[in-house]
CSV table of C-alpha atoms and ligand atoms in Angstrom, one decimal:
chain,number,residue,atom,x,y,z
A,1,MET,CA,0.0,0.0,0.0
A,2,ASP,CA,1.6,3.3,-1.0
A,3,GLY,CA,1.9,6.1,1.5
A,4,HIS,CA,-1.0,8.4,0.6
A,5,LEU,CA,-3.4,5.5,0.4
A,6,ALA,CA,-2.4,4.3,3.8
A,7,ALA,CA,-2.8,7.9,5.2
A,8,ALA,CA,-6.2,8.2,3.7
A,9,MET,CA,-7.3,4.8,5.2
A,10,ASP,CA,-6.0,6.0,8.5
A,11,VAL,CA,-8.2,9.1,8.4
A,12,ALA,CA,-11.3,6.9,7.6
A,13,THR,CA,-10.4,4.6,10.4
A,14,GLU,CA,-10.1,7.3,12.8
A,15,ALA,CA,-13.6,8.7,11.6
A,16,LEU,CA,-15.0,5.2,12.1
A,17,LEU,CA,-13.7,4.8,15.7
A,18,ARG,CA,-15.3,8.2,16.5
A,19,PHE,CA,-18.6,7.3,14.7
A,20,ARG,CA,-18.1,10.3,12.6
A,21,PRO,CA,-20.6,10.4,9.7
A,22,GLU,CA,-18.0,11.3,7.1
A,23,VAL,CA,-16.5,7.9,7.2
A,24,GLY,CA,-18.8,6.8,4.4
A,25,SER,CA,-17.8,9.8,2.0
A,26,LEU,CA,-14.2,9.4,2.9
A,27,LEU,CA,-14.2,5.7,1.7
A,28,ASP,CA,-16.4,6.5,-1.2
A,29,GLU,CA,-13.9,8.9,-2.4
A,30,LEU,CA,-11.1,6.4,-1.9
A,31,VAL,CA,-13.0,3.7,-3.7
A,32,ASP,CA,-13.9,6.0,-6.7
A,33,ALA,CA,-10.4,7.5,-7.0
A,34,GLU,CA,-8.5,4.3,-6.6
A,35,GLY,CA,-10.7,1.8,-8.3
A,36,GLY,CA,-9.8,-1.6,-7.2
A,37,PHE,CA,-8.2,-0.5,-3.9
A,38,ALA,CA,-9.3,-3.6,-1.9
A,39,PRO,CA,-8.9,-2.0,1.7
A,40,ALA,CA,-11.3,0.6,0.9
A,41,ILE,CA,-13.7,-1.6,-0.8
A,42,VAL,CA,-14.0,-3.9,2.0
A,43,ALA,CA,-14.1,-1.1,4.5
A,44,ARG,CA,-17.0,0.5,2.6
A,45,ALA,CA,-18.7,-2.9,2.5
A,46,TRP,CA,-18.4,-3.2,6.2
A,47,LEU,CA,-20.2,0.0,6.8
A,48,ASP,CA,-23.1,-1.3,4.7
A,49,VAL,CA,-23.1,-4.6,6.5
A,50,LEU,CA,-23.1,-2.9,9.9
A,51,THR,CA,-26.4,-1.3,9.3
A,52,SER,CA,-27.9,-4.6,9.9
A,53,GLU,CA,-30.3,-4.0,7.1
A,54,PRO,CA,-30.9,-6.3,4.0
A,55,GLN,CA,-30.5,-3.9,1.2
A,56,PRO,CA,-27.1,-2.4,2.2
A,57,THR,CA,-25.9,-5.8,3.3
A,58,ALA,CA,-26.9,-7.0,-0.4
A,59,ALA,CA,-25.0,-4.0,-1.7
A,60,ALA,CA,-21.9,-5.0,0.4
A,61,ARG,CA,-22.1,-8.5,-1.1
A,62,ARG,CA,-22.2,-7.0,-4.6
A,63,ALA,CA,-19.2,-4.9,-4.0
A,64,VAL,CA,-16.9,-7.7,-2.7
A,65,GLU,CA,-18.1,-10.9,-4.4
A,66,PRO,CA,-16.7,-10.2,-7.8
A,67,ILE,CA,-13.2,-9.7,-6.5
A,68,ALA,CA,-11.2,-12.9,-7.0
A,69,PRO,CA,-10.0,-14.1,-3.5
A,70,GLU,CA,-6.6,-15.1,-4.9
A,71,SER,CA,-6.0,-11.5,-6.0
A,72,LEU,CA,-6.3,-10.3,-2.4
A,73,ARG,CA,-3.9,-10.2,0.5
A,74,PRO,CA,-4.9,-12.6,3.3
A,75,ARG,CA,-6.4,-9.6,5.4
A,76,GLU,CA,-8.8,-8.5,2.6
A,77,ARG,CA,-9.5,-12.2,1.6
A,78,ALA,CA,-10.6,-12.7,5.3
A,79,HIS,CA,-12.7,-9.6,5.4
A,80,ARG,CA,-14.4,-10.5,2.0
A,81,ALA,CA,-15.2,-14.0,3.2
A,82,ALA,CA,-16.6,-12.7,6.6
A,83,ILE,CA,-18.8,-10.1,4.7
A,84,LEU,CA,-20.0,-12.9,2.3
A,85,ALA,CA,-20.9,-15.1,5.2
A,86,TRP,CA,-22.8,-12.3,7.0
A,87,SER,CA,-24.6,-11.4,3.8
A,88,GLU,CA,-26.1,-14.9,3.7
A,89,GLY,CA,-27.2,-14.7,7.3
A,90,ARG,CA,-24.3,-16.8,8.6
A,91,LEU,CA,-23.3,-14.5,11.3
A,92,ARG,CA,-21.6,-17.2,13.4
A,93,GLU,CA,-19.4,-18.1,10.4
A,94,ALA,CA,-18.5,-14.5,9.8
A,95,GLN,CA,-17.5,-14.4,13.5
A,96,ALA,CA,-15.3,-17.4,13.2
A,97,ILE,CA,-13.6,-15.9,10.2
A,98,LEU,CA,-12.8,-12.7,11.9
A,99,ASP,CA,-11.7,-14.6,15.1
A,100,ALA,CA,-9.3,-16.6,13.0
A,101,TRP,CA,-7.9,-13.5,11.1
A,102,LEU,CA,-7.4,-11.5,14.3
A,103,LEU,CA,-5.2,-14.4,15.6
A,104,GLU,CA,-3.0,-13.6,12.6
A,105,ASP,CA,-3.2,-9.7,13.0
A,106,PRO,CA,-4.7,-8.8,16.4
A,107,THR,CA,-4.1,-5.1,15.5
A,108,ASP,CA,-6.5,-4.9,12.5
A,109,LEU,CA,-8.7,-2.1,13.6
A,110,TRP,CA,-11.4,-2.7,11.0
A,111,ALA,CA,-11.6,-6.5,11.9
A,112,LEU,CA,-11.8,-5.4,15.6
A,113,PHE,CA,-14.5,-2.8,15.0
A,114,ALA,CA,-16.7,-4.9,12.7
A,115,GLY,CA,-16.1,-8.0,15.0
A,116,HIS,CA,-17.2,-6.1,18.1
A,117,GLN,CA,-20.4,-5.0,16.3
A,118,LEU,CA,-20.9,-8.4,15.0
A,119,ASP,CA,-20.6,-9.7,18.5
A,120,PHE,CA,-23.4,-7.2,19.6
A,121,PHE,CA,-25.6,-8.2,16.8
A,122,LEU,CA,-25.2,-11.9,18.1
A,123,GLY,CA,-25.8,-10.8,21.7
A,124,ASP,CA,-22.5,-12.7,22.4
A,125,GLN,CA,-21.5,-11.2,25.7
A,126,ALA,CA,-18.2,-13.2,26.2
A,127,SER,CA,-17.0,-12.3,22.7
A,128,LEU,CA,-17.9,-8.7,23.2
A,129,ARG,CA,-15.3,-8.7,26.1
A,130,ASP,CA,-12.8,-11.2,25.0
A,131,ARG,CA,-12.3,-10.0,21.6
A,132,LEU,CA,-10.8,-6.8,22.9
A,133,ALA,CA,-9.0,-8.6,25.8
A,134,ARG,CA,-7.1,-10.5,23.1
A,135,SER,CA,-6.1,-7.6,21.1
A,136,LEU,CA,-5.4,-4.8,23.8
A,137,PRO,CA,-2.0,-6.2,24.8
A,138,TRP,CA,-0.8,-5.5,21.2
A,139,PHE,CA,-1.6,-1.8,21.5
A,140,PRO,CA,1.1,0.1,23.5
A,141,THR,CA,-0.3,2.6,26.0
A,142,ASP,CA,0.7,5.5,23.6
A,143,HIS,CA,-1.1,4.1,20.6
A,144,PRO,CA,-3.6,6.5,19.2
A,145,ALA,CA,-6.3,3.9,18.9
A,146,ARG,CA,-5.8,2.3,22.3
A,147,GLY,CA,-8.5,4.5,24.0
A,148,PHE,CA,-11.1,3.5,21.6
A,149,LEU,CA,-10.3,-0.1,22.0
A,150,GLN,CA,-10.8,0.4,25.8
A,151,GLY,CA,-14.1,1.8,25.1
A,152,MET,CA,-15.2,-1.2,23.2
A,153,PHE,CA,-13.7,-3.4,26.0
A,154,ALA,CA,-15.7,-1.6,28.5
A,155,PHE,CA,-18.8,-2.2,26.7
A,156,GLY,CA,-18.0,-5.9,26.6
A,157,LEU,CA,-17.2,-5.9,30.3
A,158,GLU,CA,-20.7,-4.3,30.9
A,159,GLU,CA,-22.5,-6.9,28.8
A,160,ALA,CA,-20.7,-9.6,30.7
A,161,GLY,CA,-22.0,-8.2,33.9
A,162,THR,CA,-18.8,-6.7,35.4
A,163,TYR,CA,-20.1,-3.3,35.8
A,164,ASP,CA,-17.5,-1.6,38.1
A,165,ARG,CA,-14.7,-2.7,35.9
A,166,ALA,CA,-16.8,-1.5,32.8
A,167,GLU,CA,-17.1,1.8,34.4
A,168,ALA,CA,-13.5,2.1,35.3
A,169,VAL,CA,-12.2,1.2,31.9
A,170,GLY,CA,-14.8,3.1,30.1
A,171,SER,CA,-14.0,6.3,32.2
A,172,GLU,CA,-10.3,5.9,31.4
A,173,ALA,CA,-11.2,5.6,27.6
A,174,LEU,CA,-13.3,8.8,27.9
A,175,GLU,CA,-10.5,10.7,29.5
A,176,ALA,CA,-8.4,9.8,26.5
A,177,HIS,CA,-11.0,10.7,24.0
A,178,PRO,CA,-14.0,12.8,25.4
A,179,ASP,CA,-15.7,12.3,21.9
A,180,ASP,CA,-15.5,8.6,22.2
A,181,VAL,CA,-19.3,8.0,21.9
A,182,TRP,CA,-19.0,4.3,22.3
A,183,ALA,CA,-16.9,4.5,25.6
A,184,LEU,CA,-19.6,6.9,26.9
A,185,HIS,CA,-22.1,4.4,25.9
A,186,ALA,CA,-20.4,1.7,27.7
A,187,VAL,CA,-20.4,3.7,31.0
A,188,VAL,CA,-24.0,4.7,30.4
A,189,HIS,CA,-24.9,1.0,30.2
A,190,ALA,CA,-23.0,0.3,33.4
A,191,HIS,CA,-25.0,2.8,35.1
A,192,GLU,CA,-28.4,1.7,33.5
A,193,MET,CA,-27.9,-1.8,34.6
A,194,ARG,CA,-27.7,-0.7,38.2
A,195,ALA,CA,-30.3,1.9,37.9
A,196,ARG,CA,-27.8,4.5,38.7
A,197,ILE,CA,-29.9,7.2,37.2
A,198,ASP,CA,-28.1,10.2,38.8
A,199,ALA,CA,-24.7,9.1,37.8
A,200,GLY,CA,-25.9,8.2,34.2
A,201,LEU,CA,-27.5,11.7,33.7
A,202,ALA,CA,-24.6,13.5,35.2
A,203,LEU,CA,-22.1,11.8,32.9
A,204,MET,CA,-24.3,12.5,29.9
A,205,ALA,CA,-24.6,16.1,30.9
A,206,ARG,CA,-20.9,16.4,31.5
A,207,PHE,CA,-19.9,15.0,28.1
A,208,GLY,CA,-22.9,16.5,26.2
A,209,PRO,CA,-20.8,18.8,24.0
A,210,PHE,CA,-19.1,15.7,22.7
A,211,TRP,CA,-21.9,13.4,21.9
A,212,ARG,CA,-25.0,15.4,21.4
A,213,GLU,CA,-24.0,16.3,17.7
A,214,GLY,CA,-21.7,15.4,14.9
A,215,ASN,CA,-21.8,11.5,15.2
A,216,ALA,CA,-23.8,8.6,14.0
A,217,PHE,CA,-24.5,7.4,17.5
A,218,ARG,CA,-26.4,10.4,18.9
A,219,VAL,CA,-29.8,8.9,18.5
A,220,HIS,CA,-28.9,5.8,20.4
A,221,ASN,CA,-27.2,7.7,23.3
A,222,THR,CA,-30.2,10.0,23.4
A,223,TRP,CA,-32.4,7.0,23.8
A,224,HIS,CA,-30.4,6.0,26.9
A,225,GLU,CA,-30.8,9.5,28.2
A,226,ALA,CA,-34.6,9.1,27.7
A,227,LEU,CA,-34.4,5.9,29.6
A,228,PHE,CA,-33.0,7.5,32.6
A,229,LEU,CA,-35.6,10.3,32.4
A,230,LEU,CA,-38.3,7.6,32.1
A,231,GLU,CA,-37.3,6.1,35.4
A,232,LEU,CA,-37.8,9.5,37.0
A,233,GLY,CA,-41.3,9.8,35.4
A,234,ARG,CA,-40.2,12.9,33.4
A,235,LYS,CA,-42.5,12.0,30.5
A,236,GLU,CA,-42.6,15.3,28.9
A,237,GLU,CA,-38.9,15.6,28.6
A,238,VAL,CA,-38.7,12.0,27.2
A,239,LEU,CA,-41.3,12.9,24.6
A,240,ALA,CA,-39.4,16.1,23.7
A,241,LEU,CA,-36.3,14.0,23.1
A,242,PHE,CA,-38.3,11.6,20.9
A,243,ASP,CA,-39.7,14.4,18.7
A,244,ARG,CA,-36.4,16.3,18.5
A,245,VAL,CA,-33.7,13.7,18.2
A,246,ILE,CA,-34.9,10.1,18.4
A,247,HIS,CA,-37.7,10.2,15.8
A,248,PRO,CA,-38.2,13.7,14.6
A,249,PRO,CA,-40.7,14.3,11.5
A,250,GLY,CA,-38.8,13.1,8.4
A,251,ALA,CA,-36.2,11.1,10.2
A,252,PRO,CA,-34.1,8.8,8.1
A,253,LEU,CA,-35.2,5.2,7.6
A,254,VAL,CA,-32.4,3.7,9.6
A,255,ALA,CA,-33.3,0.5,11.3
A,256,LEU,CA,-31.0,0.9,14.3
A,257,GLU,CA,-32.6,4.4,15.0
A,258,LEU,CA,-36.2,3.3,14.2
A,259,LEU,CA,-35.6,0.4,16.7
A,260,ASP,CA,-34.6,3.0,19.6
A,261,ALA,CA,-37.8,4.9,18.8
A,262,SER,CA,-40.0,1.8,19.0
A,263,ALA,CA,-38.4,0.6,22.2
A,264,LEU,CA,-39.0,4.0,23.8
A,265,LEU,CA,-42.6,4.3,22.8
A,266,TRP,CA,-43.2,0.7,23.9
A,267,ARG,CA,-42.0,1.4,27.4
A,268,LEU,CA,-44.6,4.3,27.6
A,269,TYR,CA,-47.2,1.9,26.2
A,270,LEU,CA,-46.5,-0.7,28.9
A,271,ASP,CA,-46.7,2.1,31.5
A,272,GLY,CA,-50.2,3.0,30.3
A,273,CYS,CA,-49.2,6.0,28.1
A,274,PRO,CA,-50.1,4.7,24.6
A,275,GLU,CA,-49.0,7.7,22.4
A,276,PRO,CA,-51.1,6.8,19.4
A,277,GLU,CA,-49.9,9.6,17.2
A,278,ARG,CA,-46.3,9.2,17.6
A,279,PHE,CA,-46.7,5.4,17.1
A,280,ALA,CA,-48.7,6.1,14.0
A,281,ARG,CA,-45.8,8.3,12.6
A,282,LEU,CA,-43.3,5.5,13.6
A,283,ALA,CA,-45.3,2.7,12.1
A,284,GLU,CA,-45.5,4.6,8.9
A,285,ALA,CA,-41.7,4.8,8.8
A,286,TRP,CA,-41.3,1.1,9.6
A,287,SER,CA,-43.8,0.4,6.8
A,288,ARG,CA,-41.7,2.2,4.3
A,289,TRP,CA,-38.5,0.7,5.7
A,290,GLN,CA,-38.1,-2.7,3.9
A,291,THR,CA,-40.2,-5.7,2.9
A,292,LYS,CA,-38.0,-8.8,3.8
A,293,PRO,CA,-36.9,-9.8,7.3
A,294,PHE,CA,-33.2,-10.3,7.7
A,295,TYR,CA,-32.2,-9.6,11.3
A,296,CYS,CA,-35.2,-10.3,13.4
A,297,PHE,CA,-34.0,-8.0,16.2
A,298,ASN,CA,-34.9,-5.2,14.1
A,299,GLU,CA,-38.2,-6.7,12.8
A,300,VAL,CA,-39.6,-7.3,16.3
A,301,HIS,CA,-39.2,-3.6,16.9
A,302,ALA,CA,-41.3,-2.9,13.8
A,303,VAL,CA,-44.0,-5.3,15.2
A,304,MET,CA,-43.8,-3.1,18.4
A,305,ALA,CA,-44.7,0.0,16.3
A,306,PHE,CA,-47.4,-1.8,14.4
A,307,VAL,CA,-49.0,-2.9,17.6
A,308,GLY,CA,-48.6,0.5,19.3
A,309,ALA,CA,-50.2,2.1,16.2
A,310,ASP,CA,-53.0,-0.5,16.3
A,311,ARG,CA,-52.0,-1.8,12.9
A,312,LEU,CA,-52.4,-5.2,14.1
A,313,ASP,CA,-52.8,-6.8,10.6
A,314,GLU,CA,-49.4,-5.6,9.6
A,315,ALA,CA,-48.0,-6.8,12.9
A,316,ARG,CA,-49.5,-10.3,12.2
A,317,TRP,CA,-48.1,-10.2,8.7
A,318,LEU,CA,-44.7,-9.5,9.9
A,319,VAL,CA,-44.9,-12.3,12.4
A,320,GLY,CA,-45.7,-14.6,9.3
A,321,GLN,CA,-42.6,-13.2,7.5
A,322,LEU,CA,-40.4,-13.8,10.5
A,323,THR,CA,-41.9,-17.4,10.7
A,324,GLU,CA,-40.7,-17.9,7.1
A,325,LEU,CA,-37.3,-16.8,7.9
A,326,ALA,CA,-37.3,-19.1,10.9
A,327,ALA,CA,-38.1,-22.0,8.7
A,328,GLY,CA,-35.2,-21.3,6.3
A,329,SER,CA,-33.4,-24.3,4.9
A,330,ASP,CA,-29.9,-23.3,5.5
A,331,PRO,CA,-28.7,-25.2,8.6
A,332,ASP,CA,-25.9,-22.7,9.2
A,333,SER,CA,-28.2,-19.7,9.1
A,334,THR,CA,-27.8,-17.6,12.3
A,335,THR,CA,-30.6,-15.3,11.1
A,336,ALA,CA,-33.0,-18.2,10.9
A,337,ARG,CA,-32.0,-19.6,14.2
A,338,MET,CA,-32.4,-16.3,16.0
A,339,ALA,CA,-35.8,-16.0,14.5
A,340,ARG,CA,-36.8,-19.5,15.4
A,341,GLU,CA,-35.4,-19.5,19.0
A,342,VAL,CA,-36.3,-16.0,19.9
A,343,GLY,CA,-37.7,-13.6,17.3
A,344,VAL,CA,-41.0,-15.3,16.4
A,345,PRO,CA,-42.1,-16.1,20.0
A,346,VAL,CA,-41.2,-12.4,20.9
A,347,ALA,CA,-43.1,-11.1,17.9
A,348,ARG,CA,-46.1,-13.2,18.6
A,349,ALA,CA,-46.0,-12.0,22.3
A,350,LEU,CA,-46.1,-8.4,21.1
A,351,VAL,CA,-49.1,-9.1,18.9
A,352,ALA,CA,-50.8,-10.9,22.0
A,353,VAL,CA,-50.2,-7.7,24.0
A,354,GLY,CA,-52.0,-5.7,21.2
A,355,GLU,CA,-54.9,-8.1,21.3
A,356,GLY,CA,-55.1,-7.9,25.2
A,357,ALA,CA,-54.1,-11.5,25.4
A,358,TRP,CA,-51.8,-11.0,28.4
A,359,GLU,CA,-51.8,-14.5,29.4
A,360,GLU,CA,-50.7,-15.6,26.0
A,361,ALA,CA,-48.1,-13.0,25.9
A,362,LEU,CA,-46.7,-14.2,29.2
A,363,GLY,CA,-46.8,-17.8,28.1
A,364,LEU,CA,-44.6,-16.9,25.0
A,365,LEU,CA,-42.1,-14.8,26.9
A,366,TRP,CA,-41.7,-16.8,30.1
A,367,PRO,CA,-39.9,-19.9,28.7
A,368,ILE,CA,-37.4,-17.7,26.5
A,369,ARG,CA,-36.7,-14.9,28.8
A,370,GLY,CA,-33.5,-16.6,29.9
A,371,ARG,CA,-32.2,-16.8,26.3
A,372,LEU,CA,-33.3,-13.4,24.8
A,373,ALA,CA,-29.6,-12.6,24.2
A,374,ARG,CA,-29.6,-15.1,21.3
A,375,PHE,CA,-31.2,-12.6,19.0
A,376,GLY,CA,-28.8,-9.9,19.5
A,377,GLY,CA,-28.8,-6.5,21.1
A,378,SER,CA,-27.8,-5.4,24.6
A,379,HIS,CA,-29.3,-6.0,28.0
A,380,ALA,CA,-30.8,-2.5,28.1
A,381,GLN,CA,-32.5,-3.1,24.7
A,382,ARG,CA,-33.8,-6.6,25.7
A,383,ASP,CA,-35.2,-5.2,28.8
A,384,ALA,CA,-38.2,-4.0,26.8
A,385,PHE,CA,-39.2,-7.7,26.5
A,386,LEU,CA,-38.6,-8.4,30.2
A,387,ARG,CA,-40.8,-5.4,31.1
A,388,THR,CA,-43.4,-6.8,28.6
A,389,ALA,CA,-43.4,-10.2,30.5
A,390,LEU,CA,-43.7,-8.5,33.8
A,391,VAL,CA,-46.7,-6.3,32.8
A,392,ALA,CA,-48.3,-9.3,31.0
A,393,ALA,CA,-47.9,-11.2,34.3
A,394,LEU,CA,-49.5,-8.3,36.3
A,395,GLU,CA,-52.4,-7.8,33.8
A,396,ALA,CA,-53.0,-11.6,33.5
A,397,ARG,CA,-52.9,-11.7,37.2
A,398,ALA,CA,-50.3,-14.6,37.0
A,399,LEU,CA,-49.1,-13.6,40.5
A,400,PRO,CA,-46.4,-16.2,41.2
A,401,ALA,CA,-44.8,-15.2,37.8
A,402,ALA,CA,-45.3,-11.5,38.5
A,403,ARG,CA,-43.7,-11.9,41.9
A,404,ALA,CA,-40.8,-13.8,40.5
A,405,LEU,CA,-40.1,-11.1,37.7
A,406,VAL,CA,-40.3,-8.3,40.2
A,407,ALA,CA,-37.9,-10.1,42.6
A,408,GLU,CA,-35.5,-10.7,39.8
A,409,ARG,CA,-35.6,-6.9,38.8
A,410,ILE,CA,-35.2,-5.5,42.3
A,411,ALA,CA,-32.4,-7.9,42.9
A,412,LEU,CA,-30.5,-6.4,40.0
A,413,ARG,CA,-31.8,-2.8,40.0
A,414,GLU,CA,-32.6,-2.0,43.6
A,415,GLU,CA,-32.5,1.7,42.8
A,416,SER,CA,-35.0,1.6,39.9
A,417,PRO,CA,-38.2,3.4,40.6
A,418,TRP,CA,-39.8,1.5,37.9
A,419,ALA,CA,-39.1,-1.8,39.6
A,420,TRP,CA,-40.6,-0.5,42.9
A,421,LEU,CA,-43.7,0.8,41.0
A,422,ALA,CA,-44.0,-2.6,39.6
A,423,ARG,CA,-43.7,-4.0,43.1
A,424,ALA,CA,-46.5,-1.7,44.2
A,425,ARG,CA,-48.7,-2.9,41.3
A,426,LEU,CA,-48.1,-6.5,42.5
A,427,ALA,CA,-48.9,-5.7,46.2
A,428,GLU,CA,-52.2,-3.8,45.0
A,429,ALA,CA,-53.1,-6.9,43.0
A,430,THR,CA,-53.0,-8.9,46.2
A,431,ASP,CA,-54.7,-6.2,48.3
A,432,ASP,CA,-51.5,-5.8,50.4
A,433,GLU,CA,-51.9,-2.1,51.2
A,434,ALA,CA,-48.8,-2.0,53.5
A,435,ALA,CA,-46.6,-3.4,50.8
A,436,ALA,CA,-48.0,-1.2,48.2
A,437,SER,CA,-47.5,1.9,50.2
A,438,HIS,CA,-43.9,0.9,51.1
A,439,ALA,CA,-43.1,0.3,47.4
A,440,HIS,CA,-44.6,3.6,46.3
A,441,GLN,CA,-42.8,5.4,49.1
A,442,ARG,CA,-39.4,3.7,48.1
A,443,ALA,CA,-40.0,4.8,44.3
A,444,ARG,CA,-40.7,8.4,45.5
A,445,GLU,CA,-37.6,8.5,47.7
A,446,LEU,CA,-35.4,7.2,44.9
A,447,ARG,CA,-36.8,9.9,42.5
A,448,ASP,CA,-36.3,12.6,45.1
A,449,ARG,CA,-32.7,11.5,45.7
A,450,VAL,CA,-31.8,11.8,42.2
A,451,ARG,CA,-33.4,15.3,42.0
A,452,GLU,CA,-31.4,16.4,44.9
A,453,ARG,CA,-28.2,15.0,43.8
A,454,LEU,CA,-28.7,16.5,40.3
A,455,GLY,CA,-30.1,19.8,41.7
A,456,SER,CA,-33.1,19.5,39.2
B,501,FE2,FE1,-27.0,1.0,24.2
């Protein structure tokens, strides 16, 4: 690789690590100006694959498939093979290819970044952590990318359940690069999982100038901010964030952003705040998004929007589409297995909620609640389905299940007002006035304490 190409790729890689939106145009220029420059072609293809959407993924396939593998260096050959496997729905195979390549070159930043995102799409908590653990020793402390890798490692530590360590490593990464939006996200997750709402909001306020604008991750991080506010019952602020950032009128049809919008409105819906107009706008966006299910974690969020907008026929149609995906004939298809094991029952449960069939919703979610990670995403994202199970148990008056789900939640998030309000609802369902009053009191105290600490 000659000097100017290497330097241009370095600029694009740095933009990637910072989630800068210009990474796409930087690579486009490189692909156009240097026809046949394989590192730029595979990098551009990765950007498309990492959308998790079928059409860009098909475009990535079209970009790399015609290149003869024997004309490529081992690095680009491995990347090409991983992209092709992913485009066929074989995410585990893509993961194995990247794992093997990273043993050859643990410093390949594009393989690390794509692999980390792939681990996320797979819900593979151990690999989210260990991929970075394997590579970090190869990056000396003064390496310009090391901080970003620590940010990724912090997210893996969080998903693997080691929250203190995640917070420490992620904070170190943020000190290195305050605009490391992924490191910020990792620490935010560590707070979210322990319902440390004041710490989460304080962190987001402190780093606000570095993440609120100018990066491709601002919608998701704003979604996290909205989750904290939701715990505090600050619904008007949540809706303002929804309308201004998460899903403003004319928002682009980006699955990973529509998904956040669905997950936020769904939480409100479960809390008895249905927001039909916002759901209608969102369902319209999902209906224009695509036609063929590919990565069912996305599609179940479309089902949420259709249910919330009372477009149940479309929700049921999408369940049918997911069932077809689940029945796929390729035994190595990860996307089919995800749909089979988790996506279809979750989607059916969401439709059952829309039909008021709470017992059915609970019956679908209860047996799979321990393996939701198999269809990807983060703990915080999948919490929407655990909340659905809990609300379904309460609505169906399935009290032993409700009691169990409330107990699990409070054991993990003792400081979550939402968890205590669920306990209050449970106590009210059994006419236990003293327990209900205590739970309401605890929720109030927790909210008051956050207000005092934040001074707002
Ligand atoms: Fe997140």
